[in-house]
XYZ file of C-alpha atoms in Angstrom:
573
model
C -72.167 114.627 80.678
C -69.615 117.259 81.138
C -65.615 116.427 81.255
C -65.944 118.610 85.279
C -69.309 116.429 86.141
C -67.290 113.386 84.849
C -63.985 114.230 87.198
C -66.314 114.562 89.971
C -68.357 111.087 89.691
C -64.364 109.550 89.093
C -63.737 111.460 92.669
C -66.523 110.402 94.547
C -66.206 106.327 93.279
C -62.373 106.731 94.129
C -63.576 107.731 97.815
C -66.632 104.995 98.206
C -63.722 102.951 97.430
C -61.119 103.945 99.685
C -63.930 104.116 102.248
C -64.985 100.452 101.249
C -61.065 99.742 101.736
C -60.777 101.182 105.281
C -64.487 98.927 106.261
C -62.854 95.847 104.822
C -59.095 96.470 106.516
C -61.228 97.303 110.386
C -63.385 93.882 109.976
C -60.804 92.185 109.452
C -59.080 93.784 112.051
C -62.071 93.416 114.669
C -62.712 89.753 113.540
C -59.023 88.752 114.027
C -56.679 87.519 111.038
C -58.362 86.328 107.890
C -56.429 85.711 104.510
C -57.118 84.001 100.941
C -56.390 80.492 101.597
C -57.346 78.815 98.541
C -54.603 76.698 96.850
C -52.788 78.773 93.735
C -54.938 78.686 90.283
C -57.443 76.586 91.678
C -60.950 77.857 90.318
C -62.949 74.598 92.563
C -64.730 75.489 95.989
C -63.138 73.691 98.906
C -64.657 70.296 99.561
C -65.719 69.213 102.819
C -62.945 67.416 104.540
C -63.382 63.524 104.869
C -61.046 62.491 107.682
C -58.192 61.458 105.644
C -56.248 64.419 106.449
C -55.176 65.456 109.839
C -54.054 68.231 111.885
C -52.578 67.417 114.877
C -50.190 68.866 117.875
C -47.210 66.660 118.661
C -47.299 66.714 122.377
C -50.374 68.073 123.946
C -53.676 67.570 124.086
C -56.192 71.051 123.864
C -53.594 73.684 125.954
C -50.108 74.931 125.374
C -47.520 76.034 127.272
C -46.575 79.975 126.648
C -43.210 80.605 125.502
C -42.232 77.168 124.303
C -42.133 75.468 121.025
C -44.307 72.625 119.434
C -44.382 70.540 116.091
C -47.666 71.239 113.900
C -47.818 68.365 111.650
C -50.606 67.767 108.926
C -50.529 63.625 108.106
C -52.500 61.505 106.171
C -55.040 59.171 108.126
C -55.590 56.025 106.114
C -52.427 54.622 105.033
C -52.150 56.086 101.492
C -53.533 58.902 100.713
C -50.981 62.104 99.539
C -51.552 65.778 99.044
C -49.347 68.557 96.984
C -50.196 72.007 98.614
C -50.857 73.009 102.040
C -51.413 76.386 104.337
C -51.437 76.443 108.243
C -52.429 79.842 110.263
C -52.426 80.901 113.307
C -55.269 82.804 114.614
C -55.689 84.649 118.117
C -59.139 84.822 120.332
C -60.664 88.621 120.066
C -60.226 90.729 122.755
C -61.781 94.602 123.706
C -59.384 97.280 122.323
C -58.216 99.024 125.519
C -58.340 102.183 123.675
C -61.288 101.683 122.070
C -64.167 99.282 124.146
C -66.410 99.642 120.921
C -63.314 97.306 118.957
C -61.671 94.079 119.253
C -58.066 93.031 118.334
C -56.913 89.927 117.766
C -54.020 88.517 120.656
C -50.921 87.593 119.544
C -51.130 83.927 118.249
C -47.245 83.040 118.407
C -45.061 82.036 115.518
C -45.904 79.675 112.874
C -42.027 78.620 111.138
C -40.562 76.044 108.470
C -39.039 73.267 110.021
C -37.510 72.055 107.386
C -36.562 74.540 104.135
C -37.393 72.025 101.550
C -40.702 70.918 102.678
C -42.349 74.150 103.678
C -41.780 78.111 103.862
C -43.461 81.785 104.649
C -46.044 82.741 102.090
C -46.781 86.328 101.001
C -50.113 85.758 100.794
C -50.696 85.271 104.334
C -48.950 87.009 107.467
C -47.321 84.829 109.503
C -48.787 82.002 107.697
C -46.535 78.632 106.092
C -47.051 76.880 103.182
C -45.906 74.146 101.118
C -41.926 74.761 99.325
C -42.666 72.641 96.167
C -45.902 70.261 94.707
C -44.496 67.077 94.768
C -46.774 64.694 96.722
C -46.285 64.420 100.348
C -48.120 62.500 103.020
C -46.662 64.291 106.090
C -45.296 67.725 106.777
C -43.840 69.390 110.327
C -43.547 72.825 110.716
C -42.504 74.830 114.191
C -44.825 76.899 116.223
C -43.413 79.353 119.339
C -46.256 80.112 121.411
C -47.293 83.068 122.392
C -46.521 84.550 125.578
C -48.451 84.065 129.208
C -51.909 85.839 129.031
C -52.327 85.214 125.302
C -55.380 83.243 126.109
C -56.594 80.696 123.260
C -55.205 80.552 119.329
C -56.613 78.348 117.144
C -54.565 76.732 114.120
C -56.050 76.228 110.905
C -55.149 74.183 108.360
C -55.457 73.758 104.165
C -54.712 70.575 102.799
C -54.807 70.391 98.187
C -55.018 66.759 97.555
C -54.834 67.868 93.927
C -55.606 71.194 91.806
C -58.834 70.230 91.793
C -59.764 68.791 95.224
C -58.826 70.437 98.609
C -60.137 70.708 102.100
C -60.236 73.448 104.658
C -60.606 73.877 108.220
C -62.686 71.925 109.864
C -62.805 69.828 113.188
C -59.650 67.249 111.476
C -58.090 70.560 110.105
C -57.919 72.734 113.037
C -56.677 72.802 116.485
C -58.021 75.470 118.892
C -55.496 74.832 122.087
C -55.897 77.220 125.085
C -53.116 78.533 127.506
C -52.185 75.940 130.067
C -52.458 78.042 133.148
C -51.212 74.793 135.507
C -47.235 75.857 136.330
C -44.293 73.996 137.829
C -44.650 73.216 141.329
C -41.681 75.301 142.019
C -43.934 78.029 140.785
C -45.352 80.230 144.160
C -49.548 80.048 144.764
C -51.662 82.681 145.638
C -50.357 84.677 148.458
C -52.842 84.275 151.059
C -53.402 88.394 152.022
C -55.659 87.606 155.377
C -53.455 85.372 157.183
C -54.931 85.119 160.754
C -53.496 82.196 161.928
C -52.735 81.979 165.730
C -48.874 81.851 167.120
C -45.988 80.475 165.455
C -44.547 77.497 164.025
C -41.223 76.260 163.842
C -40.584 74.941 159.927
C -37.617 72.105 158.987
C -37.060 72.774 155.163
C -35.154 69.512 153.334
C -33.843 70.150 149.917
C -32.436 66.800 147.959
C -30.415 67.164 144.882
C -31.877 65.061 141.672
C -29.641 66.543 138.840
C -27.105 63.459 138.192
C -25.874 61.689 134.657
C -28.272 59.365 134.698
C -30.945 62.297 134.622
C -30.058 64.887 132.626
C -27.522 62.934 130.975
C -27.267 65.717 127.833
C -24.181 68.159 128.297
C -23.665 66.794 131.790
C -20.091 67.983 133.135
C -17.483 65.388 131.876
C -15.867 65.067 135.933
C -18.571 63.446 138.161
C -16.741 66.066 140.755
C -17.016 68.882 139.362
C -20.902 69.434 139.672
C -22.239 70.442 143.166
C -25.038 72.389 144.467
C -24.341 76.194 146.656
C -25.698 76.386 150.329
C -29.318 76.982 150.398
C -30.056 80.515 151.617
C -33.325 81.976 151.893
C -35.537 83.673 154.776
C -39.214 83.450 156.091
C -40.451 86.869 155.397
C -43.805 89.174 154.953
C -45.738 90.245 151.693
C -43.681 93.402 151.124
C -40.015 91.558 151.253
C -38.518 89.942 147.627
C -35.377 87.913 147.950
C -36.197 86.961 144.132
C -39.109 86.742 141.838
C -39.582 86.206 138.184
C -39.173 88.881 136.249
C -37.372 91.064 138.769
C -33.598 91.765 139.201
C -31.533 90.200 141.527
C -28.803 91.754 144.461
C -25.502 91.369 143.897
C -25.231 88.739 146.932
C -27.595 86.617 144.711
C -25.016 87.242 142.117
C -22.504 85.691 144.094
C -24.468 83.100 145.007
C -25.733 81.787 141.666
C -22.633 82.769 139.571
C -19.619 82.007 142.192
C -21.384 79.630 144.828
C -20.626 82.341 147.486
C -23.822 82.996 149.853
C -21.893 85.179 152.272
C -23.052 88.684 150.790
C -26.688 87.205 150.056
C -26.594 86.144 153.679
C -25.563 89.640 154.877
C -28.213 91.646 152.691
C -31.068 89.548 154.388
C -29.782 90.040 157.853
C -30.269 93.677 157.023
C -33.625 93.085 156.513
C -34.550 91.067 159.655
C -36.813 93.180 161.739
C -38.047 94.780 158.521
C -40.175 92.380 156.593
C -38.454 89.410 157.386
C -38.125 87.231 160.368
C -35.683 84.407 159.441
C -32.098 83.671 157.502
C -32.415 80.379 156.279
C -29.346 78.561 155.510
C -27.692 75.024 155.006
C -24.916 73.505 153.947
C -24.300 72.799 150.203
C -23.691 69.322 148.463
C -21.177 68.330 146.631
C -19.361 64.932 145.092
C -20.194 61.915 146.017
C -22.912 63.185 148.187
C -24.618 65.583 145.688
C -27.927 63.773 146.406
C -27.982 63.556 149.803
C -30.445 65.594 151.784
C -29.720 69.010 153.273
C -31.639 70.657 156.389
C -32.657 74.319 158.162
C -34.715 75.120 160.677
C -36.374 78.454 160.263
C -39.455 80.224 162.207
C -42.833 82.201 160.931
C -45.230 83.959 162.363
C -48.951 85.874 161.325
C -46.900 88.261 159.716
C -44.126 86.403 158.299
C -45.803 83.355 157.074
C -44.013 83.098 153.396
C -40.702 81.646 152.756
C -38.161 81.928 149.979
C -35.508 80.131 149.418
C -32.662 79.297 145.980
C -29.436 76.896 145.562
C -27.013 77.884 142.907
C -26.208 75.219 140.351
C -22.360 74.748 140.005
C -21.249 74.572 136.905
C -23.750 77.173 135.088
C -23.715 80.602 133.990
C -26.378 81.692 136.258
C -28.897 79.303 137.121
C -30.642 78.168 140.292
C -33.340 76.247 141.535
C -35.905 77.390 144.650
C -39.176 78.592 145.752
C -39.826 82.192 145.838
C -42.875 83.745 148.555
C -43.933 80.333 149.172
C -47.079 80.742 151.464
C -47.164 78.889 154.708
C -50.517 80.451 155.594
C -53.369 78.075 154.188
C -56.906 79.257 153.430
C -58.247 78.490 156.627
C -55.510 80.041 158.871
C -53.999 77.105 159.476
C -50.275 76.024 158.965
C -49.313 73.980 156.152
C -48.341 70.534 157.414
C -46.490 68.866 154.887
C -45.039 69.707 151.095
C -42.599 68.121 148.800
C -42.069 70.835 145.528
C -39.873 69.869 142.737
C -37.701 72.337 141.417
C -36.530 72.904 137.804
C -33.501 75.813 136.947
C -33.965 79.639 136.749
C -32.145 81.683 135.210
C -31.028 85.135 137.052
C -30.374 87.159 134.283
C -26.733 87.757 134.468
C -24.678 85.832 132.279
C -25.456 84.860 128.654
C -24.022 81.251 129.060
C -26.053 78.820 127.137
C -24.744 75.640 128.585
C -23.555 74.146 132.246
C -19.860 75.309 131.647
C -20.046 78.317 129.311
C -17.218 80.610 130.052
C -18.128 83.759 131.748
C -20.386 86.110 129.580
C -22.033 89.481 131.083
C -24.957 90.082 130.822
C -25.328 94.099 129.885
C -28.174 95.194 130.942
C -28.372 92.851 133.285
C -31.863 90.407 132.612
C -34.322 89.612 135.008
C -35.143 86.102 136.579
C -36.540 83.772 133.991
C -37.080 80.309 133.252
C -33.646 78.308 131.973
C -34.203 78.982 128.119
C -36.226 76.125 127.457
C -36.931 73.848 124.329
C -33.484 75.770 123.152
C -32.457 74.874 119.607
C -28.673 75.871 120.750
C -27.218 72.194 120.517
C -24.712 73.364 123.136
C -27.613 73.797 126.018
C -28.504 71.047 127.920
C -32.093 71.896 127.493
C -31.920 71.239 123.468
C -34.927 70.508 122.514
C -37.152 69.391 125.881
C -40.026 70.574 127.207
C -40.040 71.771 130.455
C -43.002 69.330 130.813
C -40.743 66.244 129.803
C -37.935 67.282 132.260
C -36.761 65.818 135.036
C -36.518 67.930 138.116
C -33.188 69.577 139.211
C -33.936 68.913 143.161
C -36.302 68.243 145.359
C -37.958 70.947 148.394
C -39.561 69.312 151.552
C -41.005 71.765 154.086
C -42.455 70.079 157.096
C -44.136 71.547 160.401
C -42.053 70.348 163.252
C -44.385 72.044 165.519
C -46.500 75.127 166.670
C -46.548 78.088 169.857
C -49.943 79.233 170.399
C -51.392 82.295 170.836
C -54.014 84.039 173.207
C -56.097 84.327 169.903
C -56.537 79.770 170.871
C -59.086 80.763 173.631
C -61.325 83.029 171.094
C -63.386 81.027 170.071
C -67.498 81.320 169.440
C -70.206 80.634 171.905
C -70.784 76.511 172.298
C -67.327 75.487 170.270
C -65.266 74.020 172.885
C -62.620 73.201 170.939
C -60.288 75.318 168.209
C -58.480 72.804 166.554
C -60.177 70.132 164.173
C -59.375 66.204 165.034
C -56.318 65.228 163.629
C -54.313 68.089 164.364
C -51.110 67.583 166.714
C -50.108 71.044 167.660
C -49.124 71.936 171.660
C -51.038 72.617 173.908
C -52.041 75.780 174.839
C -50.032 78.384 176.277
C -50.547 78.921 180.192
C -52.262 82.352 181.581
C -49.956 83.809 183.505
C -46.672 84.996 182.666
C -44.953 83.545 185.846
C -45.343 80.086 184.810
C -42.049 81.085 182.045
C -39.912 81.249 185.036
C -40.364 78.296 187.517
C -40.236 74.629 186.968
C -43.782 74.472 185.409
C -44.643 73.500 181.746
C -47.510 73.105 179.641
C -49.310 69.753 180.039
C -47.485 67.375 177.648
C -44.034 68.910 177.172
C -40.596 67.931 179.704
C -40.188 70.705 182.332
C -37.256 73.107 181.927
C -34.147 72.242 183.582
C -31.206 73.941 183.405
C -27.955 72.220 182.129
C -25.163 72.559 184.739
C -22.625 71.487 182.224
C -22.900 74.798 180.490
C -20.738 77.931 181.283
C -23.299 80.199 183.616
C -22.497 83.002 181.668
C -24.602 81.321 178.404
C -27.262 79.317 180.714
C -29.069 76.658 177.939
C -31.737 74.350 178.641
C -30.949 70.269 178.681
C -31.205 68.696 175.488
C -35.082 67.169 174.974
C -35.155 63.639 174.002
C -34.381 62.934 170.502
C -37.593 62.466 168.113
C -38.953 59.747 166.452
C -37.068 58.343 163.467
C -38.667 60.273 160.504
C -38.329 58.459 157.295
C -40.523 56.269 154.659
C -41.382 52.861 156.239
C -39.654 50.353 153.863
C -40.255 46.338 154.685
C -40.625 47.336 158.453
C -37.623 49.524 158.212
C -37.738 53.043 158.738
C -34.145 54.823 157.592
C -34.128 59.106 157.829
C -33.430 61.374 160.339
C -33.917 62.298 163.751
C -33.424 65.473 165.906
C -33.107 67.298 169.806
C -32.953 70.853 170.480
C -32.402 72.879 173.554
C -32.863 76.680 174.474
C -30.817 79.219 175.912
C -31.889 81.268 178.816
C -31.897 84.894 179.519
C -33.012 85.936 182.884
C -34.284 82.173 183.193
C -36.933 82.434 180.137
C -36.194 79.983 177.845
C -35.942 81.861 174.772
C -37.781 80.583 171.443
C -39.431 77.441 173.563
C -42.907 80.144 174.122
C -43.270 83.054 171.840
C -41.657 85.791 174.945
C -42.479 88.657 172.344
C -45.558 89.821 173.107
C -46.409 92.973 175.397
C -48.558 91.094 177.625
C -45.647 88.642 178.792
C -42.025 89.832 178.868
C -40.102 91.765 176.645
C -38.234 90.197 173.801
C -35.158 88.843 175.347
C -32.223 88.988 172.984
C -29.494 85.934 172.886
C -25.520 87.145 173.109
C -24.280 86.194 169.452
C -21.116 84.316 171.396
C -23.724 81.964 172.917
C -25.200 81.337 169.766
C -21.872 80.274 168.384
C -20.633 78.117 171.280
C -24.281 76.486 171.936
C -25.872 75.094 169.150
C -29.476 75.040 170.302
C -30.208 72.184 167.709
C -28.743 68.711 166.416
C -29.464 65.734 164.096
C -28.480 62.539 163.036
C -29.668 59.703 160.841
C -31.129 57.129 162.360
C -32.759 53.825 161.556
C -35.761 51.887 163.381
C -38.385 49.231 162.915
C -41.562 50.518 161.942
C -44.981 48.955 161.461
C -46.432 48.954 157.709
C -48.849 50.526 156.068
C -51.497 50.471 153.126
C -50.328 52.097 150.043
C -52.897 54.639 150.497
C -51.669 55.719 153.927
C -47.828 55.397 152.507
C -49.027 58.472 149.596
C -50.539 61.261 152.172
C -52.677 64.290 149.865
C -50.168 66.752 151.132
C -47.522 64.306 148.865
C -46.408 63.970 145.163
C -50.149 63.744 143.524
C -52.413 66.113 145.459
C -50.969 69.677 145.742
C -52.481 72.790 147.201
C -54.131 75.389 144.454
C -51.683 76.991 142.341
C -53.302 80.351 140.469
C -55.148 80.066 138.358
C -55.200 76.067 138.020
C -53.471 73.204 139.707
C -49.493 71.676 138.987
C -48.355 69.441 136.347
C -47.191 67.138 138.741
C -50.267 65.398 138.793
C -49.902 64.258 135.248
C -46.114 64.065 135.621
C -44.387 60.932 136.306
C -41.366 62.217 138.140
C -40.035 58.438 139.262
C -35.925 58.394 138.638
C -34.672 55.903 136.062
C -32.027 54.659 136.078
């Protein structure tokens, strides 16, 4: 054979193998992340593994929580038994290449990590993989693992175990953990927005928020003076689809600013007055809480409609850098086009992306660029934060969101209904009654069936005519040993050219026109009052105490349902 004919056979074996190379390198790339696992100068095959070695989760069960940190342990199962080398991997489910549908790529399985220098560090024989630091016998080992962010889907961890240089195990149902995305949120976290809202009319809305952060709580970095912490006003609105007060992973105004950072709500209020009339149809707002009433319960009364049926609302913590709690786009609209009745949401902190402070009374840091709404940095491992290593899963909630139907204004849409159905409302529904034919029946003494007729108060000034007060409500409250304790309320309604305005909904074409309130009578006639009261009360089963629409049985969140039916959220004390 000829020294050319030779160079050419050395070319063509040196491109089979850099062909064979590039095969290898895109299988392994299409069949996700694959390494030599085998334990150093071991020339044995792996032996099946018996059960005496284990790797487990600390913390969860088959899901994890994106973006939060977990201990991977391997431990020994029967008392005694030790090992000297280990690996864990992390390995991502396949998905299509969106540049290529013919491939698959791996997702990003998080971040395997030492937790403790001595006992364990990065190898270079596997990316992103741990191993053991030295071969003295061990019978436990921790290491960290950050998973991977939302939409990551499943990872699986896999584990090596060398009980000696001869004998080791490898993956395997007690060697590794396959734990999927937990796609159930907080239930501060907003459901589906329901696009084809056609319920009928309006309802009036009372939304309750009651503080829960205290020293008995969240007794880690609490402020040292029991005065110093307090909570902003709430301010929020009731609003359409195309209107965002604030959302994750958006900016906030500056009034937000002010009203996270300083506790001011003034500019926040202004920016969504701007708005009203364009996307939203109510400023919600009530009165912060401070020492020694920081868990009492605050009120608002706010209005929706067909087209404004979600509400948003957010309450500055004070001291923080920038963090809140709320509800953002909160639908009112059920699936069936029927108002929500009842909710209680517990609320945990955001973070508004616009100082860097790490803990409750951080001095003042800008943030530059300014972030977007997050989640409070979570599971931190900054011993300053208050959050220092907890799961958001193991916290207890910041404050607590009631939003209750106080009651409803139909619509002509009520008499629409199909051929032999006499009736639009299922049993069990207590909304008014319908509203009467003919516009005329707004400006005489009549009323719908069920209500007190409108008379006018002759103890107001003429020139800002207002309804007389309705009798108060009920006492609404939890019946405790035949003891009711809460709150109960009256409102009244000014009159413009002897409508009543807000008692019918006066807005549509077919009635009158809208008829627009003088802001002075607004401010020197309070249209609505409350008080707490206390009454006897008849008791009743458990069962009837714990209504579905309370703590255990929430509405669908997307794509699953809350954690608060696995959470127990009861205060200790």
């Amino acid at each position: 054979m000829t020294q050319q004919h030779q160079t050419s056979v050395l070319k063509m074996q040196q491109r089979l193998l850099k062909l064979l190379f590039w095969i290898v390198l895109f299988v392994n790339y299409t069949r996700g992340f694959r390494c030599d696992r085998k334990p150093f100068g071991t020339t044995s095959v792996a032996s099946a593994p018996d059960g005496r070695f284990k790797l487990q989760v600390v913390g969860t069960d088959n899901t994890y929580v994106p973006n939060q940190s977990y201990t991977v342990q391997i431990t020994e199962k029967d008392g005694e038994s030790q090992f000297i080398g280990f690996m864990i991997s992390a390995e991502g489910d396949l998905k299509p290449d969106p540049r290529s549908p013919r491939r698959s790529v791996a997702q990003f399985p998080g971040v395997l990590s030492p937790a403790d220098p001595m006992s364990a560090k990065f190898t270079d024989r596997c990316l992103g993989s741990v191993e053991q630091a030295s071969n003295l016998p061990k019978s436990l080992v921790e290491i960290r693992w950050a998973s991977p962010p939302a939409g990551s889907g499943c990872v699986t961890l896999r584990a090596m175990v060398a009980e000696n240089e001869d004998t080791w195990y490898i993956d395997g149902a007690p060697l590794s953990r396959r734990l999927c995305e937990d796609l159930r949120q907080p239930d501060d976290a907003a459901p589906q927005i329901n696009e084809n809202c056609e319920v009928c009319g309006e309802a009036k809305y009372e939304v309750e928020f009651t503080g829960m952060w205290s020293r008995n709580t969240h007794p880690q970095q609490y402020p040292e003076n029991d005065w110093t912490p307090q909570y902003s006003d709430l301010v929020g609105a009731s609003h359409g689809t195309q209107y965002i007060l604030w959302a994750p992973g958006s900016l906030v105004s500056e009034g937000f600013r002010d009203l996270v950072e300083h506790a001011n709500s003034s500019k926040l209020e202004g920016e969504i007055v701007e708005k009203i009339g364009d996307d939203v149809r109510t400023l919600i707002k009530s009165k912060g809480l401070s020492y020694p009433k920081m868990n009492n319960p605050t009120h608002a009364i706010f209005r929706t409609d067909k087209n404004h049926h979600l509400v948003t609302v957010a309450v500055g913590i004070v001291p923080s850098p920038d963090w809140f709690l709320g509800v953002t786009r909160f639908d009112l609209c059920q699936e069936d086009s029927t108002w929500l009745k009842d909710r209680e949401l517990y609320l945990f902190p955001w973070d508004a992306g616009t100082d860097n402070g790490v803990s409750y009374e951080s001095p003042k840091s800008l943030t530059f660029p300014q972030g977007a709404v997050s989640r409070v940095d979570m599971n931190s491992y900054d011993r300053n934060s208050p959050f220092y290593q907890i799961d958001i899963k193991d916290l207890h909630p910041f404050g607590k969101l009631r939003l209750r139907l106080i009651r409803t204004y139909h619509d002509e849409c009520e008499s629409s209904t199909e051929e032999g159905d006499t009736s639009t409302e299922e049993s069990g529904k207590e909304e008014t009654a319908a509203e009467p034919e003919e516009p005329s029946r707004y400006q005489n003494g009549d009323h719908v069936e069920g209500e007190q007729p409108i008379v006018e108060d002759p103890e107001v000034s003429k020139d800002c005519p207002m309804t007389k007060w309705q009798d108060w409500s009920e006492c609404n409250g939890r019946c405790v040993n035949g003891v009711v304790r809460g709150y109960r309320w009256k409102e009244r309604y000014h009159l413009v050219d002897g409508v009543p305005v807000e008692k019918y909904n006066v807005g549509d074409s077919w009635r009158t026109p809208r008829k627009e309130v003088p802001q002075k009578c607004k401010d020197e006639n309070p249209d609505f009052e409350q008080e707490e009261c206390e009454d006897t009360c008849d008791e009743k089963p458990k069962e009837e105490q714990m209504p579905t629409v309370g703590r255990q049985v929430m509405t669908r969140i997307v794509p699953g349902n809350t954690w608060s039916k696995k959470r127990d959220l009861t205060v200790r004390h």
